[in-house]
CSV table of N, CA and C in Angstrom, one decimal:
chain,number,residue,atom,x,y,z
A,1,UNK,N,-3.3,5.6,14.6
A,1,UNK,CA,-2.4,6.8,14.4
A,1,UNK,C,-1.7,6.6,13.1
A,2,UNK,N,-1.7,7.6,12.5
A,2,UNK,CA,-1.2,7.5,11.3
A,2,UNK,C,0.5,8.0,10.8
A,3,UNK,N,1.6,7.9,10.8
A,3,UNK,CA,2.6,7.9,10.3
A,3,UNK,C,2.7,9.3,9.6
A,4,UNK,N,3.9,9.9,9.8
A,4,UNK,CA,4.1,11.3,8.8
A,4,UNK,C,5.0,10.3,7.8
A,5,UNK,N,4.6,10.7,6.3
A,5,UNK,CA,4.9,10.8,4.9
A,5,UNK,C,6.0,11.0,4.9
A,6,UNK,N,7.0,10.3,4.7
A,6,UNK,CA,8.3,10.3,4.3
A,6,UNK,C,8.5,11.1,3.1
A,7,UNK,N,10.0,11.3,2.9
A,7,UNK,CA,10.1,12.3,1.7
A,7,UNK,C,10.4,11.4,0.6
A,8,UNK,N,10.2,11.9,-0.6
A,8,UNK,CA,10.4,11.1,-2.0
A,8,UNK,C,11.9,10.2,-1.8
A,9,UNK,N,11.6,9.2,-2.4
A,9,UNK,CA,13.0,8.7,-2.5
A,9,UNK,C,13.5,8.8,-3.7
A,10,UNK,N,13.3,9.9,-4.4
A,10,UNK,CA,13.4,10.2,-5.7
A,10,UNK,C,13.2,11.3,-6.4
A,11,UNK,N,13.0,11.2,-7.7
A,11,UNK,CA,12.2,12.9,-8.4
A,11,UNK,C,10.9,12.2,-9.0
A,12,UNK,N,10.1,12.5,-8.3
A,12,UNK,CA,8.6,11.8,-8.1
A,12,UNK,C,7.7,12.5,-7.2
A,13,UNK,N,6.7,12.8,-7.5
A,13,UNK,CA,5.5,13.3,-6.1
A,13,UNK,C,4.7,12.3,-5.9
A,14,UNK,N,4.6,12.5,-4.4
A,14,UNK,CA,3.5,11.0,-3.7
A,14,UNK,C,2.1,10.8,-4.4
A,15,UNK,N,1.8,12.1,-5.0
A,15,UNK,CA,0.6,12.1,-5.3
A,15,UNK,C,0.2,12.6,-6.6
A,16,UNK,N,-0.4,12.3,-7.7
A,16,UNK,CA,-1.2,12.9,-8.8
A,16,UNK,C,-2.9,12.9,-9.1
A,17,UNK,N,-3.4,14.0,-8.7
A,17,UNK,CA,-5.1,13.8,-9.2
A,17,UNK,C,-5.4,14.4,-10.5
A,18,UNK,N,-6.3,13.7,-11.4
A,18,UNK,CA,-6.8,14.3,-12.0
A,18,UNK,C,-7.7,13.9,-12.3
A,19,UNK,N,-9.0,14.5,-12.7
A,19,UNK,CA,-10.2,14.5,-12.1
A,19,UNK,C,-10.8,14.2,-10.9
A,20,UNK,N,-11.3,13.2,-10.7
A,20,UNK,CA,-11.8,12.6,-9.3
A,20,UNK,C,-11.0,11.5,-8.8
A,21,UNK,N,-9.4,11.3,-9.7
A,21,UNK,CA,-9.1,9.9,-9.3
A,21,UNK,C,-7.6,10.4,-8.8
A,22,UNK,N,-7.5,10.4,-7.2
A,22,UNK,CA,-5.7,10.5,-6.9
A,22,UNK,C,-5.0,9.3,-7.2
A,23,UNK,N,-4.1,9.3,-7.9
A,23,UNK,CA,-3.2,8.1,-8.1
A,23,UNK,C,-1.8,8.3,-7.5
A,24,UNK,N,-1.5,7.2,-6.2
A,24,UNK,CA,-0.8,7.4,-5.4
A,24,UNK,C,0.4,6.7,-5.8
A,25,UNK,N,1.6,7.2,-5.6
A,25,UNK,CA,3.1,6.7,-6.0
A,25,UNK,C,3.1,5.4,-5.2
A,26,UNK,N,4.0,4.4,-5.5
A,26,UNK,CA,4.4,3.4,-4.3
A,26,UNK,C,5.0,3.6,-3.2
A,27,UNK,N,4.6,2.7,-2.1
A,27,UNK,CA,5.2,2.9,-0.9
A,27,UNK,C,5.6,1.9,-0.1
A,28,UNK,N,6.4,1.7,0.8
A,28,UNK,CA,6.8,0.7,1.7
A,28,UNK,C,6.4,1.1,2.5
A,29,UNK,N,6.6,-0.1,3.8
A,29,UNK,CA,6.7,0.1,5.4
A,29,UNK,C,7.8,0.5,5.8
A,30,UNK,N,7.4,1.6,7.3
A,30,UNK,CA,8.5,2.4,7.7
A,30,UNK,C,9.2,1.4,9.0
A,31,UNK,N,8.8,-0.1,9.4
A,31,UNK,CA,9.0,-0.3,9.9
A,31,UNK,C,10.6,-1.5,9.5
A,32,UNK,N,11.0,-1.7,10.6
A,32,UNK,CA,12.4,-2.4,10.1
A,32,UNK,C,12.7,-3.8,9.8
A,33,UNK,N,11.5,-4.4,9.1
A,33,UNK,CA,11.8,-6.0,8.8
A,33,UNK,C,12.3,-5.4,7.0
A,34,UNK,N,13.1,-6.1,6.6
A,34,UNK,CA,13.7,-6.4,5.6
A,34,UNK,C,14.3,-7.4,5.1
A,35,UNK,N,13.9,-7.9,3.1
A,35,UNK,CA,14.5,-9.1,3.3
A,35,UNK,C,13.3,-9.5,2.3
A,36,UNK,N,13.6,-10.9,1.7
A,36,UNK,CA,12.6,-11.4,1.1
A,36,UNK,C,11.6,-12.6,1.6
A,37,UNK,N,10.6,-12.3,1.3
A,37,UNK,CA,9.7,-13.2,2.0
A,37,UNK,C,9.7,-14.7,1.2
A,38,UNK,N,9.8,-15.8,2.1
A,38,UNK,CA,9.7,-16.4,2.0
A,38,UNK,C,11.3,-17.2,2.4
A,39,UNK,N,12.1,-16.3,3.0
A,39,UNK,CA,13.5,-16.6,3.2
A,39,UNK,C,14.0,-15.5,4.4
A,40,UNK,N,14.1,-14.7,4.1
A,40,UNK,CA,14.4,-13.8,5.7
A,40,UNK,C,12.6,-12.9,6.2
A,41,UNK,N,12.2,-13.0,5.5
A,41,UNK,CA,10.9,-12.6,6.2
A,41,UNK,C,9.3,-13.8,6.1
A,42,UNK,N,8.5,-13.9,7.1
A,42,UNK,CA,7.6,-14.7,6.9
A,42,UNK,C,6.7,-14.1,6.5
A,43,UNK,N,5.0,-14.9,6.0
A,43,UNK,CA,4.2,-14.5,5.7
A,43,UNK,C,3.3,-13.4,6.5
A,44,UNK,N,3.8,-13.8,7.9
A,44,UNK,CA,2.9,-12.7,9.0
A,44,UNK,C,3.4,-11.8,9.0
A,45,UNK,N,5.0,-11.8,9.2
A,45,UNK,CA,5.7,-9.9,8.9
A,45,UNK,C,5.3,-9.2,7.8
A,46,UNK,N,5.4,-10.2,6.7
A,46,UNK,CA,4.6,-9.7,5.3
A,46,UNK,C,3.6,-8.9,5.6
A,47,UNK,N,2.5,-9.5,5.7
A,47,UNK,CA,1.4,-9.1,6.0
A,47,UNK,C,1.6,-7.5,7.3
A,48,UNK,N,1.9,-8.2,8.0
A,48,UNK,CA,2.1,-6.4,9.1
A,48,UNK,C,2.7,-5.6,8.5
A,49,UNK,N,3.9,-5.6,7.2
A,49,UNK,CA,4.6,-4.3,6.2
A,49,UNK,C,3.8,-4.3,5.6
A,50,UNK,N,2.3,-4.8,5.2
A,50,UNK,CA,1.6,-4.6,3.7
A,50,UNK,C,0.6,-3.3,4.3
A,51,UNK,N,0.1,-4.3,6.0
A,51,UNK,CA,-0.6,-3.0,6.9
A,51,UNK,C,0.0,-2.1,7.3
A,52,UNK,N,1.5,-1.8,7.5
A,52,UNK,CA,2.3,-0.5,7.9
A,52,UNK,C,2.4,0.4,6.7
A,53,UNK,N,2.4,-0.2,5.5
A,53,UNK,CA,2.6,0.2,4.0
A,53,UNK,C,0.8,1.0,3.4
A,54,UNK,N,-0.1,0.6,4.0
A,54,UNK,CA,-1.0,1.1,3.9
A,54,UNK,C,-1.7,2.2,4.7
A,55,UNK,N,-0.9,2.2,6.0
A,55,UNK,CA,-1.1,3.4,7.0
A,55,UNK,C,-0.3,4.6,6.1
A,56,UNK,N,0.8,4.1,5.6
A,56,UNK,CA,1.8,5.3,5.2
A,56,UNK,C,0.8,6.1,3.8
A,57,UNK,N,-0.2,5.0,3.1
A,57,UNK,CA,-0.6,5.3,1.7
A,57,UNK,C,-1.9,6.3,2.4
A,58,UNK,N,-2.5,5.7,3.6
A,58,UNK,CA,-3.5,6.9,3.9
A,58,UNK,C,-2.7,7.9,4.5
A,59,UNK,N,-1.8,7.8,4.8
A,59,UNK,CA,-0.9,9.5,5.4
A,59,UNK,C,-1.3,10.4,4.5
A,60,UNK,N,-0.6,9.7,3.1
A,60,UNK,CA,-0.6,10.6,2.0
A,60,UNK,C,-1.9,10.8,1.1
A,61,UNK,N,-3.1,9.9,1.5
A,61,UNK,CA,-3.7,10.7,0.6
A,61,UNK,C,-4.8,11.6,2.1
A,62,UNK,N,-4.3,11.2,2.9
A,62,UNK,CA,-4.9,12.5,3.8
A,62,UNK,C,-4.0,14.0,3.7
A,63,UNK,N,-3.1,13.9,3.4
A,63,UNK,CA,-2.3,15.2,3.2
A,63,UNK,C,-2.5,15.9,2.0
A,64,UNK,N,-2.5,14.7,1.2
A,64,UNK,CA,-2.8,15.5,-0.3
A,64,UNK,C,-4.5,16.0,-0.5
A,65,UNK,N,-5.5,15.5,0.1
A,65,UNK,CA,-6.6,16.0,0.1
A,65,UNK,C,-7.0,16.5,1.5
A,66,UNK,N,-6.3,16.7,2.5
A,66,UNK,CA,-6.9,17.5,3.6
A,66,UNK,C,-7.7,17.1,4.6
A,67,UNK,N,-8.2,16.0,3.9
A,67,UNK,CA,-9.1,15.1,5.0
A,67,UNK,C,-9.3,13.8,3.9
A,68,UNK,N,-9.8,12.6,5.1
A,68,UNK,CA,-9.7,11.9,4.8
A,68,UNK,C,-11.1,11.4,3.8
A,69,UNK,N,-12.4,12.0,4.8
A,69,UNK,CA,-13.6,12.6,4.6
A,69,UNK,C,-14.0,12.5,2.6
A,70,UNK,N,-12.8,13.0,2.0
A,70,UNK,CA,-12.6,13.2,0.3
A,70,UNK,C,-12.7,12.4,0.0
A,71,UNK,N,-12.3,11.1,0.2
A,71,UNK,CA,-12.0,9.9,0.1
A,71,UNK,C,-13.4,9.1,-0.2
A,72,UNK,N,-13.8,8.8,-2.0
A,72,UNK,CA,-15.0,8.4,-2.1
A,72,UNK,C,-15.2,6.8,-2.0
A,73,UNK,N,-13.8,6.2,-2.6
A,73,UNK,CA,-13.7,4.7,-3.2
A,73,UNK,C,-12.2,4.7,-3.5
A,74,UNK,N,-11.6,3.2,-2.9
A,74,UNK,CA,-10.4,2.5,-3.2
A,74,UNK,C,-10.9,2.4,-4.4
A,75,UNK,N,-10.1,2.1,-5.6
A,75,UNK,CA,-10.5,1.6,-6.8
A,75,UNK,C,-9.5,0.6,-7.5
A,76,UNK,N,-8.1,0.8,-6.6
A,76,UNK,CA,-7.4,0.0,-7.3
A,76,UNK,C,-6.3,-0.2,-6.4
A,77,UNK,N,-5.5,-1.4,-6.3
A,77,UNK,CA,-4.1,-1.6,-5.6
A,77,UNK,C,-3.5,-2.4,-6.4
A,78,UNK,N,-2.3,-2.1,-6.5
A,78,UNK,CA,-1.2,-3.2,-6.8
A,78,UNK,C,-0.1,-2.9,-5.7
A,79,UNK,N,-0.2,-4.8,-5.7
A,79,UNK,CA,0.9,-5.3,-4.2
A,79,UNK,C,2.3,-5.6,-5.4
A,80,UNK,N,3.4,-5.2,-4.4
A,80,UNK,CA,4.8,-5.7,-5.3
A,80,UNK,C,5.2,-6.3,-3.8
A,81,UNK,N,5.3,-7.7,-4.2
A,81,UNK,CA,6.0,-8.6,-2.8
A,81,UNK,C,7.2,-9.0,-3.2
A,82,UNK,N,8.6,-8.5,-2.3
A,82,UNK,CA,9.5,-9.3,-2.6
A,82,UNK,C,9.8,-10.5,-2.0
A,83,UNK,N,10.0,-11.6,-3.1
A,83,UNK,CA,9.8,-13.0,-2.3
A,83,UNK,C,10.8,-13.7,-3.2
A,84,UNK,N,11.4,-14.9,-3.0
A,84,UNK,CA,11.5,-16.0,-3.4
A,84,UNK,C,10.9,-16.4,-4.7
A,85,UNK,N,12.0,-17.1,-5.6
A,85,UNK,CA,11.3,-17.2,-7.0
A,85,UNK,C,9.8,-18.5,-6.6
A,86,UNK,N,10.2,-19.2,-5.6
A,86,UNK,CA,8.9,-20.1,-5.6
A,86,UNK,C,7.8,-19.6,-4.7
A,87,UNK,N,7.6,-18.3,-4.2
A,87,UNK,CA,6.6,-17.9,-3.4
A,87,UNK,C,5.5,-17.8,-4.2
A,88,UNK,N,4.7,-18.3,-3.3
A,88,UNK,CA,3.4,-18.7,-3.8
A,88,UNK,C,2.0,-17.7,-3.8
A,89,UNK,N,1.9,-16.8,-2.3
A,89,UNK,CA,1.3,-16.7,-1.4
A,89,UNK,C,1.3,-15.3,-1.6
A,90,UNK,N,1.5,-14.3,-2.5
A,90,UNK,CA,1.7,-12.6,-2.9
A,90,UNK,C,0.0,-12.4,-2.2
A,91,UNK,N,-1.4,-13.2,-2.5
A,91,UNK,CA,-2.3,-12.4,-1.9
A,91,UNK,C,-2.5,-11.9,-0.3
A,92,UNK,N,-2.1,-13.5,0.2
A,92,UNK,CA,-1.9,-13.3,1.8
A,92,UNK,C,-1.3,-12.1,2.3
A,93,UNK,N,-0.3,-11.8,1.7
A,93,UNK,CA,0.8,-11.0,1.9
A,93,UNK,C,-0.2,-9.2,1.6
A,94,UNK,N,-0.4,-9.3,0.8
A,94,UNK,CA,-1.0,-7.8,0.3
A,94,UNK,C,-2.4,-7.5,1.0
A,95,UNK,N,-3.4,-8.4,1.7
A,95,UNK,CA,-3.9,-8.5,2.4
A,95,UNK,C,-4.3,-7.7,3.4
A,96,UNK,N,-3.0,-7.8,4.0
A,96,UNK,CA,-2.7,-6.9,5.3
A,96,UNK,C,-3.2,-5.1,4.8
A,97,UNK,N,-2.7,-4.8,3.7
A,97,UNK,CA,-3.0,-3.5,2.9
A,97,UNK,C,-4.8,-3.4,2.9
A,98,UNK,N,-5.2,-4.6,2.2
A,98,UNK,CA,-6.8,-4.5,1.3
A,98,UNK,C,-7.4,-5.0,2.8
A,99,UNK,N,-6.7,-5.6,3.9
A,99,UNK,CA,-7.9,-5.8,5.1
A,99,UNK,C,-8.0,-4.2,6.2
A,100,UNK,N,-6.8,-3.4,5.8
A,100,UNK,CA,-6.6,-2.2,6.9
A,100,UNK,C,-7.5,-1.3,5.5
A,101,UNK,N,-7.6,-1.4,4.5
A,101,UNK,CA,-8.6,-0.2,3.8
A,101,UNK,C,-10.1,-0.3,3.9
A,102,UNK,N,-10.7,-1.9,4.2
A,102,UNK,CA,-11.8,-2.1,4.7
A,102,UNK,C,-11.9,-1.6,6.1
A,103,UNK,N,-11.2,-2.0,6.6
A,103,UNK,CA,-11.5,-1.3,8.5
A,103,UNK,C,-12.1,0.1,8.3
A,104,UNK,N,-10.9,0.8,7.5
A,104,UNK,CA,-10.8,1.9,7.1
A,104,UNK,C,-11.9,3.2,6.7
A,105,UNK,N,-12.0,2.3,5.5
A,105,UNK,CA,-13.1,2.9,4.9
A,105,UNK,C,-14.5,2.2,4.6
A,106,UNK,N,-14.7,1.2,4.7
A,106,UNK,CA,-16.1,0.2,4.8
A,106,UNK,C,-16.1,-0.1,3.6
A,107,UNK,N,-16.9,-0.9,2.9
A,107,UNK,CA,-17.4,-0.9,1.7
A,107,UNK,C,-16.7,-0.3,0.8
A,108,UNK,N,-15.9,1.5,0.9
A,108,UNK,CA,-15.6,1.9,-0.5
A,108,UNK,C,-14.1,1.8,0.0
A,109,UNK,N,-13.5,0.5,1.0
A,109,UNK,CA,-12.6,0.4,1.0
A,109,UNK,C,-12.3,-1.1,-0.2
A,110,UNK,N,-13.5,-1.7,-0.2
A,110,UNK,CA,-13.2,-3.0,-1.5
A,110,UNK,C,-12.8,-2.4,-2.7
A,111,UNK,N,-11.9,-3.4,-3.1
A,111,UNK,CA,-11.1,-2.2,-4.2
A,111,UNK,C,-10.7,-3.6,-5.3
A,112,UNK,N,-10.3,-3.5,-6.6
A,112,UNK,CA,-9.6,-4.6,-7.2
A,112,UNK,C,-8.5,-4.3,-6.7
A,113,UNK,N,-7.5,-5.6,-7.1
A,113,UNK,CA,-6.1,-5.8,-6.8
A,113,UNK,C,-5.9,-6.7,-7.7
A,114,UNK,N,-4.1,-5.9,-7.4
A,114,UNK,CA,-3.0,-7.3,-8.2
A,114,UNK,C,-2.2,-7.5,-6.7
A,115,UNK,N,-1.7,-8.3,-7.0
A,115,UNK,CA,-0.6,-9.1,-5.8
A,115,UNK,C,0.3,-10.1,-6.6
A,116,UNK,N,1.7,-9.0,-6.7
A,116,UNK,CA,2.6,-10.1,-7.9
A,116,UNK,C,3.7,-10.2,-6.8
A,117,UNK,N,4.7,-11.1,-7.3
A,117,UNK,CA,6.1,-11.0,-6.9
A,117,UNK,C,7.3,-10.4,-7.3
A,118,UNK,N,8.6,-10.0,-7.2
A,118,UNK,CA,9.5,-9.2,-7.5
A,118,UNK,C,10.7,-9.8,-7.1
A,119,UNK,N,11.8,-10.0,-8.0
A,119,UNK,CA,13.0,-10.5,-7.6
A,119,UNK,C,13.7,-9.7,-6.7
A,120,UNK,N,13.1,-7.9,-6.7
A,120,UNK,CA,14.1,-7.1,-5.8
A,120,UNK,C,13.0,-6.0,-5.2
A,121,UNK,N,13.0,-5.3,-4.4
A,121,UNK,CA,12.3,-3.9,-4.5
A,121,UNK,C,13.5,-3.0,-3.5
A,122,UNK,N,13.3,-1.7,-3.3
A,122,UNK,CA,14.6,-1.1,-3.0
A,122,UNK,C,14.5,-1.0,-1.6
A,123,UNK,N,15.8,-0.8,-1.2
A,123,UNK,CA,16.3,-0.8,0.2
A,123,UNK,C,16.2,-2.7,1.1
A,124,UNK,N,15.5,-3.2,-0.1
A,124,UNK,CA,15.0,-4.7,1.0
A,124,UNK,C,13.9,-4.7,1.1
A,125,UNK,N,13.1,-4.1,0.9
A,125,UNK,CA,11.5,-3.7,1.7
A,125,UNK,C,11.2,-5.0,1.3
A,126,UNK,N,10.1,-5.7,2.0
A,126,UNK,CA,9.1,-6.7,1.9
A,126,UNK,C,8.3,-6.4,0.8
A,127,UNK,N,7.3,-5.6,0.9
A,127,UNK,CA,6.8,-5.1,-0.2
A,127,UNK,C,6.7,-3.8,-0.5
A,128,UNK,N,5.7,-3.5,-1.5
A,128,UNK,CA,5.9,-1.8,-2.0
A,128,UNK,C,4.5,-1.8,-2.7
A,129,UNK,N,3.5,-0.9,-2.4
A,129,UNK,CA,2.3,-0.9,-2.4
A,129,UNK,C,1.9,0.6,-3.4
A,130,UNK,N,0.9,0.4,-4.2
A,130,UNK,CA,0.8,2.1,-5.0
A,130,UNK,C,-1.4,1.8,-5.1
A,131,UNK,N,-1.2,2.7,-5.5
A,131,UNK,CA,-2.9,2.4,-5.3
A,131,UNK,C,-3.6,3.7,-6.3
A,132,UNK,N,-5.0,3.8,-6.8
A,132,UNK,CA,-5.8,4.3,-7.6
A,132,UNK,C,-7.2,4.9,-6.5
A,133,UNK,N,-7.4,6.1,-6.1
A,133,UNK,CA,-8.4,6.3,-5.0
A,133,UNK,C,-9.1,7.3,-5.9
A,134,UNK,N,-10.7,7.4,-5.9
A,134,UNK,CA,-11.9,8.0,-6.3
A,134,UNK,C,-11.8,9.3,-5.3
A,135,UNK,N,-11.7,10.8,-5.2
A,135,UNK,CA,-12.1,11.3,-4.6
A,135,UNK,C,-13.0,12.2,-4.7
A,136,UNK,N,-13.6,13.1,-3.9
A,136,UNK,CA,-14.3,14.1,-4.0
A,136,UNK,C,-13.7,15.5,-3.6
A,137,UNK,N,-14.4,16.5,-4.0
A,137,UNK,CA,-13.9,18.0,-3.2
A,137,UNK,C,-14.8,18.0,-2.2
């Protein structure tokens, strides 16, 4: 079950396509762990905000294209994990995101990634996810 789309936390739209490629704003999980990993959050909560943070990313590109169906190929993610200056472990963490887009979408859910770290991201979030998706009409 998928999550309703929160509203901007900003002057920003969730979504931009042009041509065949929607390029999605960043997003957190709507769920309430906060805090940095590696110090108030573990690598497993990590990982369950990177998979709550990726339900929220297919909300929005189901809204913005109507169905999910459009949806030709992941093509890109970048993970922002807030962690600890010695965290090590940003892929594990982002994981949770790139293992729910394969469930998801099979095969054109394999996507490249980055998976960095961040001294801060806002409100506390664990992490904050944005992504590059191939669509069709």
């Amino acid at each position: 079950e998928l999550p309703a789309v929160p509203a901007p936390g900003g002057n920003y739209v969730h979504a931009v396509r042009t041509g065949n490629l929607l390029y999605l704003a960043g997003k957190g999980p709507i769920g309430p762990v906060r805090g940095k990993v590696g110090l108030d959050v573990t690598v497993e909560q990590a990982y369950e905000a990177a998979r709550e943070t990726g339900l929220v990313l297919i909300s929005v590109m189901r809204d913005e294209l109507g169905s999910l169906d459009k949806v030709t190929r992941i093509v890109k993610v970048l993970g922002m994990v807030n962690a600890v200056p010695e965290f090590e472990q940003q892929p594990k963490v982002i994981n949770g995101c790139s293992d729910l887009f394969v469930e998801v979408f099979g095969d054109a859910g394999r996507h490249a990634r980055s998976a960095v770290g961040m001294g801060s991201l806002p409100n506390q979030i664990p992490v904050e996810i944005e992504c590059i998706v191939e669509v069709t009409d």
